[in-house]
């Protein structure tokens, strides 16, 4: 009985082990392929954002990759020493997963500064897991274990039968193996079973052919998913670029409209106010000469009203069109704005420091920095209840041109939360990021520090 059953049981156990290793190997290979593809694609798209310090754009790229492929569970961006910079998602604890790490290189190593190029190197680490894939593997493994138990039972019965009926040929055992092999779907021709143990080898070859066909189908599915993932990443990157261009165009249109309105106010309303004031002054002088005191008083009121309207209109024109940028440059324009605000708000002390020359910055960069400083100072006056505000404008190392810092000793952002209180901060962030810059806010009970790298 032992001599009859041992070889057959050993072959079935070996077949199940080979099938289990093949199934597990297929799952790991598929997960490794997905992880490597996602890491390579993200390394190409995220390295430019990290070199520019634009972590928000890098995070959006990570989110787009995770959304495009549900099997991607976590993405981590590492610096040259493999310290985490950004992470998105969670590593699964109860699923079959794999991880791949791909290096990021500098954008243009020929033009990069050799002293700072190492700072731009990093790595992308991707963790992938597929519950559907793992479930499929478990189902197939369960089927194989069930088949093994069934075959072992058959072998035991067959061995008992052989021990009692030694005269029966061994072809009785081949019948059970033939039924097992034919239960596996395959496109290969059905084997011609012989009345000896060679039938077992043919059955194993048939099962191996089925596994190879299944692996080929999986590889084709991976290729299709790879193309879909690449198309999704490309579409997301293209959409982000188009949105940035559209928002930058909107900024230009707003500034042009502001300039047009400012010119209309200056050339039309202010000119009429000056004419009105001069006429009222003439009436006042003539009324005084003729002793008509009531008419003189009314004329003086008209003169004062015209002067007030002219001053208010002039302030509106200055807000709409910072003409100081054209005459004094960014540094001088910010200094003049701070001086005027300091004069009109005696309860708060404003300090300004700059190391940036007056007229060496592009127009778009200057207007962005000026608007950010204008909005930040306005927020401090409206919400912070600060006693001291410091504004600094300095040179910044490439790839940026300048650093703008506005620090106050007010109540902090959390104490200033209210309806509409966050739109100014959002607008400043969007302005800076549309110029390829980095915007950051640090706040506490001791005050708030706003930093813009442009």
PDB file of N, CA and C in Angstrom, residues 184-234:
ATOM      1  N   UNK A 184      -9.296  21.223 -15.802  1.00  0.00           N
ATOM      2  CA  UNK A 184      -8.642  22.522 -15.964  1.00  0.00           C
ATOM      3  C   UNK A 184      -8.897  23.017 -17.377  1.00  0.00           C
ATOM      4  N   UNK A 185      -9.540  24.221 -17.546  1.00  0.00           N
ATOM      5  CA  UNK A 185      -9.810  24.719 -18.905  1.00  0.00           C
ATOM      6  C   UNK A 185      -8.516  25.082 -19.616  1.00  0.00           C
ATOM      7  N   UNK A 186      -8.379  24.654 -20.847  1.00  0.00           N
ATOM      8  CA  UNK A 186      -7.188  24.959 -21.645  1.00  0.00           C
ATOM      9  C   UNK A 186      -7.521  24.832 -23.108  1.00  0.00           C
ATOM     10  N   UNK A 187      -6.753  25.577 -23.924  1.00  0.00           N
ATOM     11  CA  UNK A 187      -6.930  25.497 -25.379  1.00  0.00           C
ATOM     12  C   UNK A 187      -5.999  24.480 -26.012  1.00  0.00           C
ATOM     13  N   UNK A 188      -5.152  23.851 -25.206  1.00  0.00           N
ATOM     14  CA  UNK A 188      -4.227  22.848 -25.744  1.00  0.00           C
ATOM     15  C   UNK A 188      -4.993  21.574 -26.068  1.00  0.00           C
ATOM     16  N   UNK A 189      -4.505  20.776 -27.022  1.00  0.00           N
ATOM     17  CA  UNK A 189      -5.178  19.516 -27.339  1.00  0.00           C
ATOM     18  C   UNK A 189      -5.164  18.578 -26.141  1.00  0.00           C
ATOM     19  N   UNK A 190      -6.251  17.835 -25.974  1.00  0.00           N
ATOM     20  CA  UNK A 190      -6.350  16.892 -24.865  1.00  0.00           C
ATOM     21  C   UNK A 190      -5.313  15.794 -25.022  1.00  0.00           C
ATOM     22  N   UNK A 191      -4.611  15.421 -23.930  1.00  0.00           N
ATOM     23  CA  UNK A 191      -3.580  14.399 -24.032  1.00  0.00           C
ATOM     24  C   UNK A 191      -4.183  13.018 -24.260  1.00  0.00           C
ATOM     25  N   UNK A 192      -3.402  12.206 -24.886  1.00  0.00           N
ATOM     26  CA  UNK A 192      -3.802  10.807 -25.103  1.00  0.00           C
ATOM     27  C   UNK A 192      -3.212   9.992 -23.958  1.00  0.00           C
ATOM     28  N   UNK A 193      -4.049   9.556 -23.046  1.00  0.00           N
ATOM     29  CA  UNK A 193      -3.588   8.876 -21.848  1.00  0.00           C
ATOM     30  C   UNK A 193      -3.199   7.440 -22.181  1.00  0.00           C
ATOM     31  N   UNK A 194      -2.083   7.087 -21.593  1.00  0.00           N
ATOM     32  CA  UNK A 194      -1.603   5.727 -21.737  1.00  0.00           C
ATOM     33  C   UNK A 194      -1.878   4.971 -20.448  1.00  0.00           C
ATOM     34  N   UNK A 195      -1.839   3.715 -20.512  1.00  0.00           N
ATOM     35  CA  UNK A 195      -2.141   2.905 -19.347  1.00  0.00           C
ATOM     36  C   UNK A 195      -0.966   2.745 -18.412  1.00  0.00           C
ATOM     37  N   UNK A 196      -0.206   3.809 -18.108  1.00  0.00           N
ATOM     38  CA  UNK A 196       0.896   3.757 -17.147  1.00  0.00           C
ATOM     39  C   UNK A 196       1.047   5.132 -16.505  1.00  0.00           C
ATOM     40  N   UNK A 197       2.109   5.339 -15.747  1.00  0.00           N
ATOM     41  CA  UNK A 197       2.298   6.608 -15.036  1.00  0.00           C
ATOM     42  C   UNK A 197       2.658   7.753 -15.961  1.00  0.00           C
ATOM     43  N   UNK A 198       2.886   7.485 -17.249  1.00  0.00           N
ATOM     44  CA  UNK A 198       3.141   8.575 -18.190  1.00  0.00           C
ATOM     45  C   UNK A 198       1.954   9.518 -18.320  1.00  0.00           C
ATOM     46  N   UNK A 199       0.762   9.032 -17.978  1.00  0.00           N
ATOM     47  CA  UNK A 199      -0.416   9.898 -18.020  1.00  0.00           C
ATOM     48  C   UNK A 199      -0.296  11.063 -17.039  1.00  0.00           C
ATOM     49  N   UNK A 200       0.360  10.798 -15.894  1.00  0.00           N
ATOM     50  CA  UNK A 200       0.533  11.862 -14.917  1.00  0.00           C
ATOM     51  C   UNK A 200       1.391  12.993 -15.469  1.00  0.00           C
ATOM     52  N   UNK A 201       2.455  12.641 -16.175  1.00  0.00           N
ATOM     53  CA  UNK A 201       3.311  13.657 -16.766  1.00  0.00           C
ATOM     54  C   UNK A 201       2.554  14.491 -17.800  1.00  0.00           C
ATOM     55  N   UNK A 202       1.740  13.848 -18.610  1.00  0.00           N
ATOM     56  CA  UNK A 202       0.961  14.571 -19.599  1.00  0.00           C
ATOM     57  C   UNK A 202      -0.040  15.510 -18.923  1.00  0.00           C
ATOM     58  N   UNK A 203      -0.645  15.058 -17.814  1.00  0.00           N
ATOM     59  CA  UNK A 203      -1.582  15.923 -17.097  1.00  0.00           C
ATOM     60  C   UNK A 203      -0.877  17.156 -16.541  1.00  0.00           C
ATOM     61  N   UNK A 204       0.341  16.945 -15.995  1.00  0.00           N
ATOM     62  CA  UNK A 204       1.100  18.080 -15.461  1.00  0.00           C
ATOM     63  C   UNK A 204       1.468  19.048 -16.586  1.00  0.00           C
ATOM     64  N   UNK A 205       1.844  18.556 -17.739  1.00  0.00           N
ATOM     65  CA  UNK A 205       2.155  19.424 -18.877  1.00  0.00           C
ATOM     66  C   UNK A 205       0.935  20.226 -19.308  1.00  0.00           C
ATOM     67  N   UNK A 206      -0.234  19.598 -19.253  1.00  0.00           N
ATOM     68  CA  UNK A 206      -1.457  20.306 -19.622  1.00  0.00           C
ATOM     69  C   UNK A 206      -1.740  21.443 -18.631  1.00  0.00           C
ATOM     70  N   UNK A 207      -1.566  21.179 -17.328  1.00  0.00           N
ATOM     71  CA  UNK A 207      -1.787  22.216 -16.311  1.00  0.00           C
ATOM     72  C   UNK A 207      -0.775  23.343 -16.468  1.00  0.00           C
ATOM     73  N   UNK A 208       0.489  23.004 -16.742  1.00  0.00           N
ATOM     74  CA  UNK A 208       1.524  24.020 -16.935  1.00  0.00           C
ATOM     75  C   UNK A 208       1.204  24.911 -18.133  1.00  0.00           C
ATOM     76  N   UNK A 209       0.687  24.296 -19.205  1.00  0.00           N
ATOM     77  CA  UNK A 209       0.286  25.084 -20.367  1.00  0.00           C
ATOM     78  C   UNK A 209      -0.833  26.053 -20.008  1.00  0.00           C
ATOM     79  N   UNK A 210      -1.767  25.603 -19.178  1.00  0.00           N
ATOM     80  CA  UNK A 210      -2.853  26.490 -18.740  1.00  0.00           C
ATOM     81  C   UNK A 210      -2.301  27.669 -17.947  1.00  0.00           C
ATOM     82  N   UNK A 211      -1.350  27.417 -17.050  1.00  0.00           N
ATOM     83  CA  UNK A 211      -0.770  28.507 -16.255  1.00  0.00           C
ATOM     84  C   UNK A 211      -0.021  29.495 -17.144  1.00  0.00           C
ATOM     85  N   UNK A 212       0.701  28.983 -18.138  1.00  0.00           N
ATOM     86  CA  UNK A 212       1.430  29.868 -19.046  1.00  0.00           C
ATOM     87  C   UNK A 212       0.467  30.761 -19.843  1.00  0.00           C
ATOM     88  N   UNK A 213      -0.658  30.164 -20.279  1.00  0.00           N
ATOM     89  CA  UNK A 213      -1.645  30.958 -21.014  1.00  0.00           C
ATOM     90  C   UNK A 213      -2.242  32.046 -20.130  1.00  0.00           C
ATOM     91  N   UNK A 214      -2.506  31.701 -18.884  1.00  0.00           N
ATOM     92  CA  UNK A 214      -3.055  32.689 -17.957  1.00  0.00           C
ATOM     93  C   UNK A 214      -2.059  33.824 -17.703  1.00  0.00           C
ATOM     94  N   UNK A 215      -0.784  33.478 -17.560  1.00  0.00           N
ATOM     95  CA  UNK A 215       0.242  34.499 -17.343  1.00  0.00           C
ATOM     96  C   UNK A 215       0.341  35.442 -18.545  1.00  0.00           C
ATOM     97  N   UNK A 216       0.230  34.894 -19.757  1.00  0.00           N
ATOM     98  CA  UNK A 216       0.279  35.722 -20.954  1.00  0.00           C
ATOM     99  C   UNK A 216      -0.894  36.704 -20.995  1.00  0.00           C
ATOM    100  N   UNK A 217      -2.077  36.237 -20.595  1.00  0.00           N
ATOM    101  CA  UNK A 217      -3.233  37.136 -20.559  1.00  0.00           C
ATOM    102  C   UNK A 217      -3.044  38.243 -19.529  1.00  0.00           C
ATOM    103  N   UNK A 218      -2.457  37.898 -18.386  1.00  0.00           N
ATOM    104  CA  UNK A 218      -2.190  38.916 -17.369  1.00  0.00           C
ATOM    105  C   UNK A 218      -1.208  39.964 -17.869  1.00  0.00           C
ATOM    106  N   UNK A 219      -0.180  39.536 -18.581  1.00  0.00           N
ATOM    107  CA  UNK A 219       0.787  40.487 -19.127  1.00  0.00           C
ATOM    108  C   UNK A 219       0.128  41.429 -20.132  1.00  0.00           C
ATOM    109  N   UNK A 220      -0.786  40.900 -20.935  1.00  0.00           N
ATOM    110  CA  UNK A 220      -1.501  41.761 -21.872  1.00  0.00           C
ATOM    111  C   UNK A 220      -2.372  42.779 -21.137  1.00  0.00           C
ATOM    112  N   UNK A 221      -3.032  42.341 -20.055  1.00  0.00           N
ATOM    113  CA  UNK A 221      -3.837  43.268 -19.262  1.00  0.00           C
ATOM    114  C   UNK A 221      -2.961  44.350 -18.626  1.00  0.00           C
ATOM    115  N   UNK A 222      -1.767  43.966 -18.152  1.00  0.00           N
ATOM    116  CA  UNK A 222      -0.848  44.947 -17.561  1.00  0.00           C
ATOM    117  C   UNK A 222      -0.424  45.973 -18.604  1.00  0.00           C
ATOM    118  N   UNK A 223      -0.173  45.526 -19.832  1.00  0.00           N
ATOM    119  CA  UNK A 223       0.224  46.453 -20.891  1.00  0.00           C
ATOM    120  C   UNK A 223      -0.888  47.466 -21.174  1.00  0.00           C
ATOM    121  N   UNK A 224      -2.144  46.988 -21.189  1.00  0.00           N
ATOM    122  CA  UNK A 224      -3.273  47.903 -21.416  1.00  0.00           C
ATOM    123  C   UNK A 224      -3.388  48.908 -20.269  1.00  0.00           C
ATOM    124  N   UNK A 225      -3.271  48.428 -19.024  1.00  0.00           N
ATOM    125  CA  UNK A 225      -3.352  49.328 -17.871  1.00  0.00           C
ATOM    126  C   UNK A 225      -2.195  50.317 -17.859  1.00  0.00           C
ATOM    127  N   UNK A 226      -1.028  49.870 -18.334  1.00  0.00           N
ATOM    128  CA  UNK A 226       0.122  50.772 -18.402  1.00  0.00           C
ATOM    129  C   UNK A 226      -0.150  51.929 -19.352  1.00  0.00           C
ATOM    130  N   UNK A 227      -0.690  51.624 -20.517  1.00  0.00           N
ATOM    131  CA  UNK A 227      -1.024  52.688 -21.466  1.00  0.00           C
ATOM    132  C   UNK A 227      -2.071  53.635 -20.893  1.00  0.00           C
ATOM    133  N   UNK A 228      -3.073  53.068 -20.205  1.00  0.00           N
ATOM    134  CA  UNK A 228      -4.102  53.923 -19.604  1.00  0.00           C
ATOM    135  C   UNK A 228      -3.515  54.822 -18.526  1.00  0.00           C
ATOM    136  N   UNK A 229      -2.599  54.275 -17.716  1.00  0.00           N
ATOM    137  CA  UNK A 229      -1.979  55.076 -16.650  1.00  0.00           C
ATOM    138  C   UNK A 229      -1.135  56.194 -17.228  1.00  0.00           C
ATOM    139  N   UNK A 230      -0.360  55.894 -18.252  1.00  0.00           N
ATOM    140  CA  UNK A 230       0.460  56.930 -18.882  1.00  0.00           C
ATOM    141  C   UNK A 230      -0.414  58.023 -19.497  1.00  0.00           C
ATOM    142  N   UNK A 231      -1.514  57.606 -20.124  1.00  0.00           N
ATOM    143  CA  UNK A 231      -2.413  58.604 -20.716  1.00  0.00           C
ATOM    144  C   UNK A 231      -3.052  59.477 -19.639  1.00  0.00           C
ATOM    145  N   UNK A 232      -3.429  58.867 -18.489  1.00  0.00           N
ATOM    146  CA  UNK A 232      -4.027  59.644 -17.402  1.00  0.00           C
ATOM    147  C   UNK A 232      -3.042  60.641 -16.819  1.00  0.00           C
ATOM    148  N   UNK A 233      -1.792  60.212 -16.615  1.00  0.00           N
ATOM    149  CA  UNK A 233      -0.778  61.123 -16.063  1.00  0.00           C
ATOM    150  C   UNK A 233      -0.503  62.266 -17.034  1.00  0.00           C
ATOM    151  N   UNK A 234      -0.405  61.940 -18.328  1.00  0.00           N
ATOM    152  CA  UNK A 234      -0.159  62.988 -19.322  1.00  0.00           C
ATOM    153  C   UNK A 234      -1.318  63.975 -19.376  1.00  0.00           C
TER     154      UNK A 234
END
